[in-house]
Tab-separated table of C-alpha atoms in Angstrom:
chain	number	residue	atom	x	y	z
A	1	MET	CA	10.520	-6.342	19.225
A	2	LYS	CA	7.370	-8.494	18.665
A	3	ALA	CA	7.570	-11.789	16.723
A	4	LEU	CA	6.613	-11.338	12.975
A	5	ASN	CA	3.256	-13.206	13.471
A	6	GLN	CA	2.264	-10.813	16.292
A	7	LEU	CA	2.805	-7.695	14.203
A	8	ASN	CA	-0.498	-5.907	13.017
A	9	ASN	CA	-0.597	-4.191	9.657
A	10	PRO	CA	0.362	-0.555	10.869
A	11	GLU	CA	3.314	-2.098	12.834
A	12	LYS	CA	4.405	-3.955	9.449
A	13	GLY	CA	4.042	-0.797	7.385
A	14	LYS	CA	6.014	1.134	9.823
A	15	LEU	CA	8.848	-1.359	10.012
A	16	LEU	CA	8.914	-1.812	6.183
A	17	HIS	CA	9.260	2.140	6.116
A	18	GLN	CA	11.967	2.070	8.797
A	19	LEU	CA	13.967	-0.536	7.087
A	20	PHE	CA	13.656	0.891	3.598
A	21	PRO	CA	13.305	4.640	3.712
A	22	ASN	CA	14.836	5.190	0.405
A	23	GLU	CA	12.043	3.025	-1.389
A	24	MET	CA	9.405	4.997	-0.080
A	25	PRO	CA	9.077	7.906	-2.492
A	26	GLU	CA	8.888	5.685	-5.465
A	27	LEU	CA	6.569	3.225	-3.529
A	28	ILE	CA	4.087	6.044	-2.636
A	29	ASP	CA	4.053	7.358	-6.086
A	30	PHE	CA	3.099	3.863	-7.260
A	31	VAL	CA	0.246	3.620	-4.805
A	32	GLN	CA	-0.938	7.038	-5.917
A	33	GLY	CA	-0.908	5.719	-9.516
A	34	MET	CA	-2.922	2.660	-8.542
A	35	CYS	CA	-5.462	4.862	-6.872
A	36	GLU	CA	-5.812	6.732	-10.130
A	37	THR	CA	-5.909	3.695	-12.083
A	38	VAL	CA	-8.658	2.267	-10.265
A	39	LYS	CA	-10.769	5.461	-10.449
A	40	GLU	CA	-9.985	6.132	-14.204
A	41	ASN	CA	-10.831	2.419	-15.344
A	42	GLU	CA	-13.803	2.366	-13.099
A	43	GLU	CA	-16.095	0.534	-15.730
A	44	LEU	CA	-13.660	-1.985	-16.683
A	45	ASN	CA	-12.628	-2.739	-13.209
A	46	ARG	CA	-16.287	-2.942	-12.093
A	47	SER	CA	-16.973	-5.484	-14.957
A	48	LYS	CA	-14.088	-7.658	-13.948
A	49	TRP	CA	-14.436	-7.564	-10.355
A	50	ASN	CA	-14.713	-10.834	-8.577
A	51	ASN	CA	-13.300	-10.302	-4.988
A	52	GLY	CA	-15.907	-11.763	-2.736
A	53	LEU	CA	-14.398	-10.109	0.402
A	54	PHE	CA	-15.113	-6.380	-0.741
A	55	THR	CA	-17.646	-4.890	-3.241
A	56	PHE	CA	-16.041	-2.907	-6.071
A	57	ASP	CA	-17.810	0.288	-4.526
A	58	PHE	CA	-16.041	-0.197	-1.177
A	59	TRP	CA	-12.588	-0.991	-3.034
A	60	LEU	CA	-13.063	2.397	-5.144
A	61	ALA	CA	-13.677	4.262	-1.824
A	62	LEU	CA	-10.798	2.943	-0.173
A	63	ALA	CA	-8.527	4.011	-3.261
A	64	GLY	CA	-10.024	7.410	-3.079
A	65	GLU	CA	-9.183	7.689	0.666
A	66	VAL	CA	-5.582	6.507	0.401
A	67	GLU	CA	-5.192	8.900	-2.550
A	68	GLN	CA	-6.587	11.959	-0.491
A	69	LYS	CA	-3.995	10.929	2.310
A	70	ILE	CA	-1.215	10.884	-0.025
A	71	ASP	CA	-2.469	14.353	-1.463
A	72	LYS	CA	-2.827	15.621	2.019
A	73	TYR	CA	0.548	14.552	3.373
A	74	GLY	CA	2.796	14.201	0.250
A	75	ALA	CA	6.406	13.943	1.093
A	76	LYS	CA	5.870	13.682	4.776
A	77	LEU	CA	4.905	10.169	4.224
A	78	HIS	CA	8.412	9.708	2.645
A	79	LYS	CA	9.958	10.826	5.814
A	80	SER	CA	7.892	9.610	8.710
A	81	SER	CA	7.307	5.824	9.290
A	82	ASN	CA	4.765	6.736	11.793
A	83	LEU	CA	2.759	8.893	9.543
A	84	PHE	CA	3.192	6.501	6.573
A	85	ALA	CA	1.754	3.596	9.067
A	86	ASP	CA	-0.840	5.482	10.714
A	87	GLN	CA	-2.255	7.056	7.484
A	88	LEU	CA	-2.082	4.095	4.923
A	89	PHE	CA	-2.317	0.961	7.059
A	90	ASP	CA	-5.301	2.110	9.242
A	91	GLY	CA	-8.324	-0.322	9.159
A	92	TYR	CA	-9.520	-1.437	5.816
A	93	LEU	CA	-7.043	1.260	4.093
A	94	ALA	CA	-4.349	-1.513	4.996
A	95	SER	CA	-5.995	-4.007	2.388
A	96	PHE	CA	-5.770	-1.541	-0.451
A	97	THR	CA	-2.298	-0.231	0.470
A	98	ILE	CA	-0.886	-3.836	0.992
A	99	HIS	CA	-2.388	-4.716	-2.337
A	100	CYS	CA	-0.518	-1.987	-4.009
A	101	ILE	CA	2.638	-2.889	-2.307
A	102	VAL	CA	2.483	-6.449	-3.355
A	103	THR	CA	1.553	-5.448	-6.740
A	104	TYR	CA	4.471	-2.809	-6.745
A	105	THR	CA	7.006	-5.655	-6.023
A	106	ALA	CA	5.439	-8.090	-8.483
A	107	VAL	CA	5.441	-5.786	-11.586
A	108	ARG	CA	8.717	-4.060	-11.227
A	109	GLN	CA	12.193	-5.185	-11.370
A	110	HIS	CA	13.899	-3.874	-8.211
A	111	GLU	CA	17.560	-3.161	-7.503
A	112	ASN	CA	16.828	-3.780	-3.981
A	113	GLY	CA	16.138	-7.525	-3.673
A	114	LYS	CA	15.815	-7.172	0.222
A	115	PHE	CA	13.032	-4.775	-0.123
A	116	VAL	CA	11.121	-7.316	-2.237
A	117	LYS	CA	11.951	-10.170	0.203
A	118	ALA	CA	10.825	-7.834	3.091
A	119	VAL	CA	7.484	-7.354	1.256
A	120	ASP	CA	7.088	-11.056	0.737
A	121	LEU	CA	7.856	-11.673	4.481
A	122	PHE	CA	5.469	-9.224	5.773
A	123	PHE	CA	2.519	-9.288	3.488
A	124	TYR	CA	2.349	-12.631	1.764
A	125	PRO	CA	0.238	-15.051	3.647
């Protein structure tokens, strides 16, 4: 196994899925909800956008692409760590997915504290 600082985003996503498969259905539902929220509140989100790394239009496109992948693969993402990592952590999509995962653990009280710690370990700088 690679050292943590040598793992790329798809490898971190795959490992998170492998370690916590029971967390995946709720997590993926949350990510899908975040995609919908970005689109539904487009005007408000656009007016408050202050991310210097991405334009809001690019962020909106990422949300749309993640949502399409969740719609396409559905429950298969719950079961396959390879599919989960390959589809949701590919390239710039990882930025949106990681944002959703970090938000998920920040706004929700989790029964599984180890899952929250793993997200902190893998995805917080």
